[in-house]
Amino acid sequence: MYRTVYISAAMNLFSDAQLEALLAVARRNNQRDHISGLLMYHDGSFLQVLEGEREAVEACVTRIAANPNHKQFLRLVQGEVSDRLFPAWSMGFARPEDLGDQDKNALTGLDQVLEELPRLRSLDHQVATLIRSFFATHSDYLARLTD
């Protein structure tokens, strides 16, 4: 099993429709390639965790890095791991703008990510810290974080 985490900046801010389209493609491709993970978006920045067989993850990373909708692609973590952090998520998605959103059709999975942080921290402290840090400057989100 192989995991990589990267951050990147969008060339332009994504609308809800663009995020939905991006997620649909990511989920379809990830299911096909047996990749799981998490995509976080905030103010034009992405943090993504991808995990699966090394060849599949690397091919996915290559596609993403070459996508003209991204710039400043930076890989933060990469390497072999014993288990998946997100075994049931073909691509979980979260963004702080939707905190507390009662709309069941909202894109967010942030509440799930918050609930998962203690488990993630026990499995991979580095990835949990990166996820937590990604939104740490968003005041509404920061207020919801617990240690």
GROMACS .gro file of N, CA, C and O in nm, residues 32-99:
model
  272
   32ARG      N    1  -1.225   0.285  -1.015
   32ARG     CA    2  -1.168   0.201  -1.119
   32ARG      C    3  -1.026   0.156  -1.082
   32ARG      O    4  -0.989   0.041  -1.103
   33ASP      N    5  -0.945   0.247  -1.025
   33ASP     CA    6  -0.805   0.220  -0.995
   33ASP      C    7  -0.780   0.173  -0.851
   33ASP      O    8  -0.665   0.160  -0.811
   34HIS      N    9  -0.888   0.151  -0.775
   34HIS     CA   10  -0.878   0.105  -0.635
   34HIS      C   11  -0.797   0.203  -0.548
   34HIS      O   12  -0.714   0.161  -0.466
   35ILE      N   13  -0.822   0.330  -0.570
   35ILE     CA   14  -0.758   0.436  -0.491
   35ILE      C   15  -0.862   0.492  -0.395
   35ILE      O   16  -0.977   0.512  -0.432
   36SER      N   17  -0.821   0.516  -0.272
   36SER     CA   18  -0.908   0.582  -0.175
   36SER      C   19  -0.838   0.711  -0.131
   36SER      O   20  -0.721   0.733  -0.160
   37GLY      N   21  -0.913   0.794  -0.058
   37GLY     CA   22  -0.849   0.915  -0.010
   37GLY      C   23  -0.945   1.024   0.029
   37GLY      O   24  -1.064   1.001   0.048
   38LEU      N   25  -0.890   1.143   0.039
   38LEU     CA   26  -0.962   1.260   0.086
   38LEU      C   27  -0.915   1.380   0.005
   38LEU      O   28  -0.795   1.397  -0.016
   39LEU      N   29  -1.010   1.462  -0.037
   39LEU     CA   30  -0.981   1.588  -0.104
   39LEU      C   31  -1.038   1.700  -0.020
   39LEU      O   32  -1.157   1.697   0.015
   40MET      N   33  -0.954   1.797   0.015
   40MET     CA   34  -0.999   1.912   0.092
   40MET      C   35  -0.976   2.036   0.008
   40MET      O   36  -0.873   2.049  -0.058
   41TYR      N   37  -1.073   2.128   0.011
   41TYR     CA   38  -1.067   2.249  -0.069
   41TYR      C   39  -1.103   2.368   0.018
   41TYR      O   40  -1.200   2.363   0.094
   42HIS      N   41  -1.024   2.475   0.004
   42HIS     CA   42  -1.054   2.598   0.077
   42HIS      C   43  -0.986   2.715   0.006
   42HIS      O   44  -0.865   2.713  -0.018
   43ASP      N   45  -1.065   2.814  -0.030
   43ASP     CA   46  -1.013   2.939  -0.088
   43ASP      C   47  -0.914   2.916  -0.202
   43ASP      O   48  -0.810   2.980  -0.209
   44GLY      N   49  -0.945   2.823  -0.290
   44GLY     CA   50  -0.859   2.799  -0.405
   44GLY      C   51  -0.742   2.707  -0.381
   44GLY      O   52  -0.662   2.685  -0.471
   45SER      N   53  -0.732   2.651  -0.262
   45SER     CA   54  -0.624   2.558  -0.231
   45SER      C   55  -0.680   2.418  -0.210
   45SER      O   56  -0.789   2.401  -0.157
   46PHE      N   57  -0.602   2.320  -0.251
   46PHE     CA   58  -0.638   2.180  -0.234
   46PHE      C   59  -0.535   2.110  -0.148
   46PHE      O   60  -0.416   2.139  -0.157
   47LEU      N   61  -0.581   2.018  -0.067
   47LEU     CA   62  -0.496   1.919  -0.002
   47LEU      C   63  -0.561   1.786  -0.034
   47LEU      O   64  -0.683   1.772  -0.019
   48GLN      N   65  -0.482   1.692  -0.084
   48GLN     CA   66  -0.538   1.562  -0.119
   48GLN      C   67  -0.450   1.451  -0.065
   48GLN      O   68  -0.328   1.456  -0.073
   49VAL      N   69  -0.518   1.349  -0.010
   49VAL     CA   70  -0.455   1.225   0.033
   49VAL      C   71  -0.500   1.118  -0.065
   49VAL      O   72  -0.620   1.103  -0.090
   50LEU      N   73  -0.404   1.048  -0.124
   50LEU     CA   74  -0.433   0.938  -0.216
   50LEU      C   75  -0.363   0.814  -0.165
   50LEU      O   76  -0.247   0.820  -0.125
   51GLU      N   77  -0.433   0.700  -0.168
   51GLU     CA   78  -0.373   0.576  -0.121
   51GLU      C   79  -0.423   0.459  -0.204
   51GLU      O   80  -0.538   0.455  -0.248
   52GLY      N   81  -0.333   0.368  -0.230
   52GLY     CA   82  -0.363   0.250  -0.310
   52GLY      C   83  -0.233   0.185  -0.353
   52GLY      O   84  -0.128   0.206  -0.291
   53GLU      N   85  -0.239   0.106  -0.460
   53GLU     CA   86  -0.116   0.048  -0.513
   53GLU      C   87  -0.029   0.159  -0.569
   53GLU      O   88  -0.080   0.254  -0.630
   54ARG      N   89   0.100   0.148  -0.549
   54ARG     CA   90   0.192   0.256  -0.586
   54ARG      C   91   0.175   0.301  -0.732
   54ARG      O   92   0.170   0.420  -0.760
   55GLU      N   93   0.168   0.208  -0.824
   55GLU     CA   94   0.159   0.244  -0.966
   55GLU      C   95   0.032   0.324  -0.994
   55GLU      O   96   0.035   0.422  -1.069
   56ALA      N   97  -0.079   0.285  -0.934
   56ALA     CA   98  -0.206   0.355  -0.955
   56ALA      C   99  -0.201   0.495  -0.895
   56ALA      O  100  -0.247   0.593  -0.956
   57VAL      N  101  -0.146   0.507  -0.773
   57VAL     CA  102  -0.138   0.639  -0.707
   57VAL      C  103  -0.045   0.730  -0.786
   57VAL      O  104  -0.077   0.847  -0.810
   58GLU      N  105   0.069   0.678  -0.829
   58GLU     CA  106   0.164   0.760  -0.904
   58GLU      C  107   0.104   0.806  -1.038
   58GLU      O  108   0.126   0.919  -1.081
   59ALA      N  109   0.029   0.719  -1.105
   59ALA     CA  110  -0.036   0.757  -1.230
   59ALA      C  111  -0.139   0.867  -1.205
   59ALA      O  112  -0.149   0.963  -1.283
   60CYS      N  113  -0.212   0.856  -1.097
   60CYS     CA  114  -0.310   0.958  -1.060
   60CYS      C  115  -0.242   1.091  -1.029
   60CYS      O  116  -0.284   1.198  -1.077
   61VAL      N  117  -0.134   1.087  -0.953
   61VAL     CA  118  -0.059   1.208  -0.919
   61VAL      C  119  -0.004   1.274  -1.046
   61VAL      O  120  -0.009   1.397  -1.060
   62THR      N  121   0.045   1.195  -1.137
   62THR     CA  122   0.097   1.248  -1.264
   62THR      C  123  -0.012   1.322  -1.341
   62THR      O  124   0.010   1.432  -1.392
   63ARG      N  125  -0.133   1.263  -1.347
   63ARG     CA  126  -0.246   1.329  -1.414
   63ARG      C  127  -0.281   1.460  -1.346
   63ARG      O  128  -0.305   1.562  -1.411
   64ILE      N  129  -0.287   1.457  -1.214
   64ILE     CA  130  -0.326   1.577  -1.139
   64ILE      C  131  -0.222   1.687  -1.156
   64ILE      O  132  -0.257   1.803  -1.182
   65ALA      N  133  -0.095   1.654  -1.142
   65ALA     CA  134   0.011   1.754  -1.153
   65ALA      C  135   0.014   1.817  -1.292
   65ALA      O  136   0.052   1.934  -1.305
   66ALA      N  137  -0.025   1.742  -1.394
   66ALA     CA  138  -0.025   1.793  -1.531
   66ALA      C  139  -0.151   1.871  -1.566
   66ALA      O  140  -0.157   1.937  -1.670
   67ASN      N  141  -0.252   1.867  -1.480
   67ASN     CA  142  -0.379   1.934  -1.507
   67ASN      C  143  -0.358   2.085  -1.506
   67ASN      O  144  -0.308   2.140  -1.408
   68PRO      N  145  -0.398   2.155  -1.612
   68PRO     CA  146  -0.377   2.299  -1.618
   68PRO      C  147  -0.462   2.380  -1.520
   68PRO      O  148  -0.441   2.500  -1.504
   69ASN      N  149  -0.555   2.315  -1.450
   69ASN     CA  150  -0.635   2.385  -1.349
   69ASN      C  151  -0.562   2.401  -1.217
   69ASN      O  152  -0.612   2.464  -1.125
   70HIS      N  153  -0.442   2.338  -1.206
   70HIS     CA  154  -0.362   2.345  -1.084
   70HIS      C  155  -0.232   2.420  -1.110
   70HIS      O  156  -0.179   2.418  -1.220
   71LYS      N  157  -0.180   2.479  -1.005
   71LYS     CA  158  -0.045   2.535  -1.008
   71LYS      C  159   0.015   2.511  -0.869
   71LYS      O  160  -0.055   2.471  -0.777
   72GLN      N  161   0.142   2.533  -0.855
   72GLN     CA  162   0.211   2.518  -0.727
   72GLN      C  163   0.185   2.382  -0.664
   72GLN      O  164   0.160   2.370  -0.544
   73PHE      N  165   0.193   2.278  -0.744
   73PHE     CA  166   0.174   2.140  -0.696
   73PHE      C  167   0.295   2.103  -0.610
   73PHE      O  168   0.408   2.113  -0.654
   74LEU      N  169   0.270   2.062  -0.487
   74LEU     CA  170   0.378   2.027  -0.395
   74LEU      C  171   0.340   1.900  -0.320
   74LEU      O  172   0.241   1.897  -0.246
   75ARG      N  173   0.421   1.797  -0.337
   75ARG     CA  174   0.399   1.672  -0.265
   75ARG      C  175   0.458   1.688  -0.126
   75ARG      O  176   0.574   1.723  -0.109
   76LEU      N  177   0.377   1.659  -0.024
   76LEU     CA  178   0.419   1.673   0.116
   76LEU      C  179   0.465   1.541   0.177
   76LEU      O  180   0.555   1.540   0.260
   77VAL      N  181   0.398   1.433   0.138
   77VAL     CA  182   0.425   1.301   0.196
   77VAL      C  183   0.413   1.198   0.084
   77VAL      O  184   0.325   1.210  -0.002
   78GLN      N  185   0.499   1.100   0.087
   78GLN     CA  186   0.485   0.986  -0.004
   78GLN      C  187   0.558   0.869   0.057
   78GLN      O  188   0.658   0.885   0.124
   79GLY      N  189   0.503   0.750   0.035
   79GLY     CA  190   0.573   0.632   0.081
   79GLY      C  191   0.481   0.514   0.106
   79GLY      O  192   0.359   0.525   0.102
   80GLU      N  193   0.545   0.402   0.131
   80GLU     CA  194   0.475   0.278   0.161
   80GLU      C  195   0.413   0.286   0.300
   80GLU      O  196   0.472   0.343   0.393
   81VAL      N  197   0.293   0.233   0.314
   81VAL     CA  198   0.221   0.229   0.441
   81VAL      C  199   0.161   0.091   0.459
   81VAL      O  200   0.146   0.016   0.362
   82SER      N  201   0.123   0.057   0.580
   82SER     CA  202   0.067  -0.075   0.605
   82SER      C  203  -0.082  -0.083   0.574
   82SER      O  204  -0.130  -0.187   0.529
   83ASP      N  205  -0.155   0.025   0.599
   83ASP     CA  206  -0.300   0.022   0.581
   83ASP      C  207  -0.351   0.155   0.525
   83ASP      O  208  -0.285   0.258   0.537
   84ARG      N  209  -0.471   0.150   0.471
   84ARG     CA  210  -0.537   0.271   0.423
   84ARG      C  211  -0.593   0.349   0.541
   84ARG      O  212  -0.642   0.291   0.637
   85LEU      N  213  -0.590   0.481   0.530
   85LEU     CA  214  -0.656   0.567   0.628
   85LEU      C  215  -0.804   0.584   0.594
   85LEU      O  216  -0.887   0.607   0.681
   86PHE      N  217  -0.837   0.576   0.464
   86PHE     CA  218  -0.972   0.600   0.416
   86PHE      C  219  -1.021   0.482   0.331
   86PHE      O  220  -1.050   0.498   0.213
   87PRO      N  221  -1.033   0.364   0.389
   87PRO     CA  222  -1.065   0.246   0.308
   87PRO      C  223  -1.202   0.251   0.240
   87PRO      O  224  -1.220   0.191   0.135
   88ALA      N  225  -1.295   0.323   0.295
   88ALA     CA  226  -1.431   0.325   0.240
   88ALA      C  227  -1.458   0.448   0.153
   88ALA      O  228  -1.568   0.464   0.103
   89TRP      N  229  -1.360   0.536   0.138
   89TRP     CA  230  -1.382   0.661   0.066
   89TRP      C  231  -1.310   0.658  -0.068
   89TRP      O  232  -1.188   0.671  -0.073
   90SER      N  233  -1.384   0.645  -0.180
   90SER     CA  234  -1.320   0.654  -0.310
   90SER      C  235  -1.264   0.795  -0.328
   90SER      O  236  -1.165   0.815  -0.394
   91MET      N  237  -1.328   0.892  -0.266
   91MET     CA  238  -1.273   1.026  -0.254
   91MET      C  239  -1.364   1.106  -0.162
   91MET      O  240  -1.466   1.158  -0.202
   92GLY      N  241  -1.327   1.108  -0.032
   92GLY     CA  242  -1.399   1.193   0.061
   92GLY      C  243  -1.371   1.338   0.026
   92GLY      O  244  -1.268   1.370  -0.032
   93PHE      N  245  -1.463   1.427   0.060
   93PHE     CA  246  -1.446   1.568   0.028
   93PHE      C  247  -1.488   1.651   0.146
   93PHE      O  248  -1.588   1.622   0.211
   94ALA      N  249  -1.412   1.758   0.172
   94ALA     CA  250  -1.446   1.847   0.282
   94ALA      C  251  -1.402   1.988   0.252
   94ALA      O  252  -1.300   2.009   0.186
   95ARG      N  253  -1.480   2.084   0.299
   95ARG     CA  254  -1.440   2.224   0.293
   95ARG      C  255  -1.506   2.298   0.408
   95ARG      O  256  -1.621   2.271   0.444
   96PRO      N  257  -1.437   2.392   0.470
   96PRO     CA  258  -1.489   2.457   0.590
   96PRO      C  259  -1.606   2.549   0.563
   96PRO      O  260  -1.684   2.577   0.653
   97GLU      N  261  -1.625   2.595   0.442
   97GLU     CA  262  -1.736   2.685   0.413
   97GLU      C  263  -1.871   2.621   0.445
   97GLU      O  264  -1.969   2.690   0.466
   98ASP      N  265  -1.875   2.488   0.449
   98ASP     CA  266  -1.999   2.417   0.471
   98ASP      C  267  -2.016   2.367   0.614
   98ASP      O  268  -2.104   2.287   0.641
   99LEU      N  269  -1.934   2.415   0.706
   99LEU     CA  270  -1.948   2.372   0.845
   99LEU      C  271  -2.089   2.400   0.894
   99LEU      O  272  -2.141   2.510   0.877
   0.00000   0.00000   0.00000
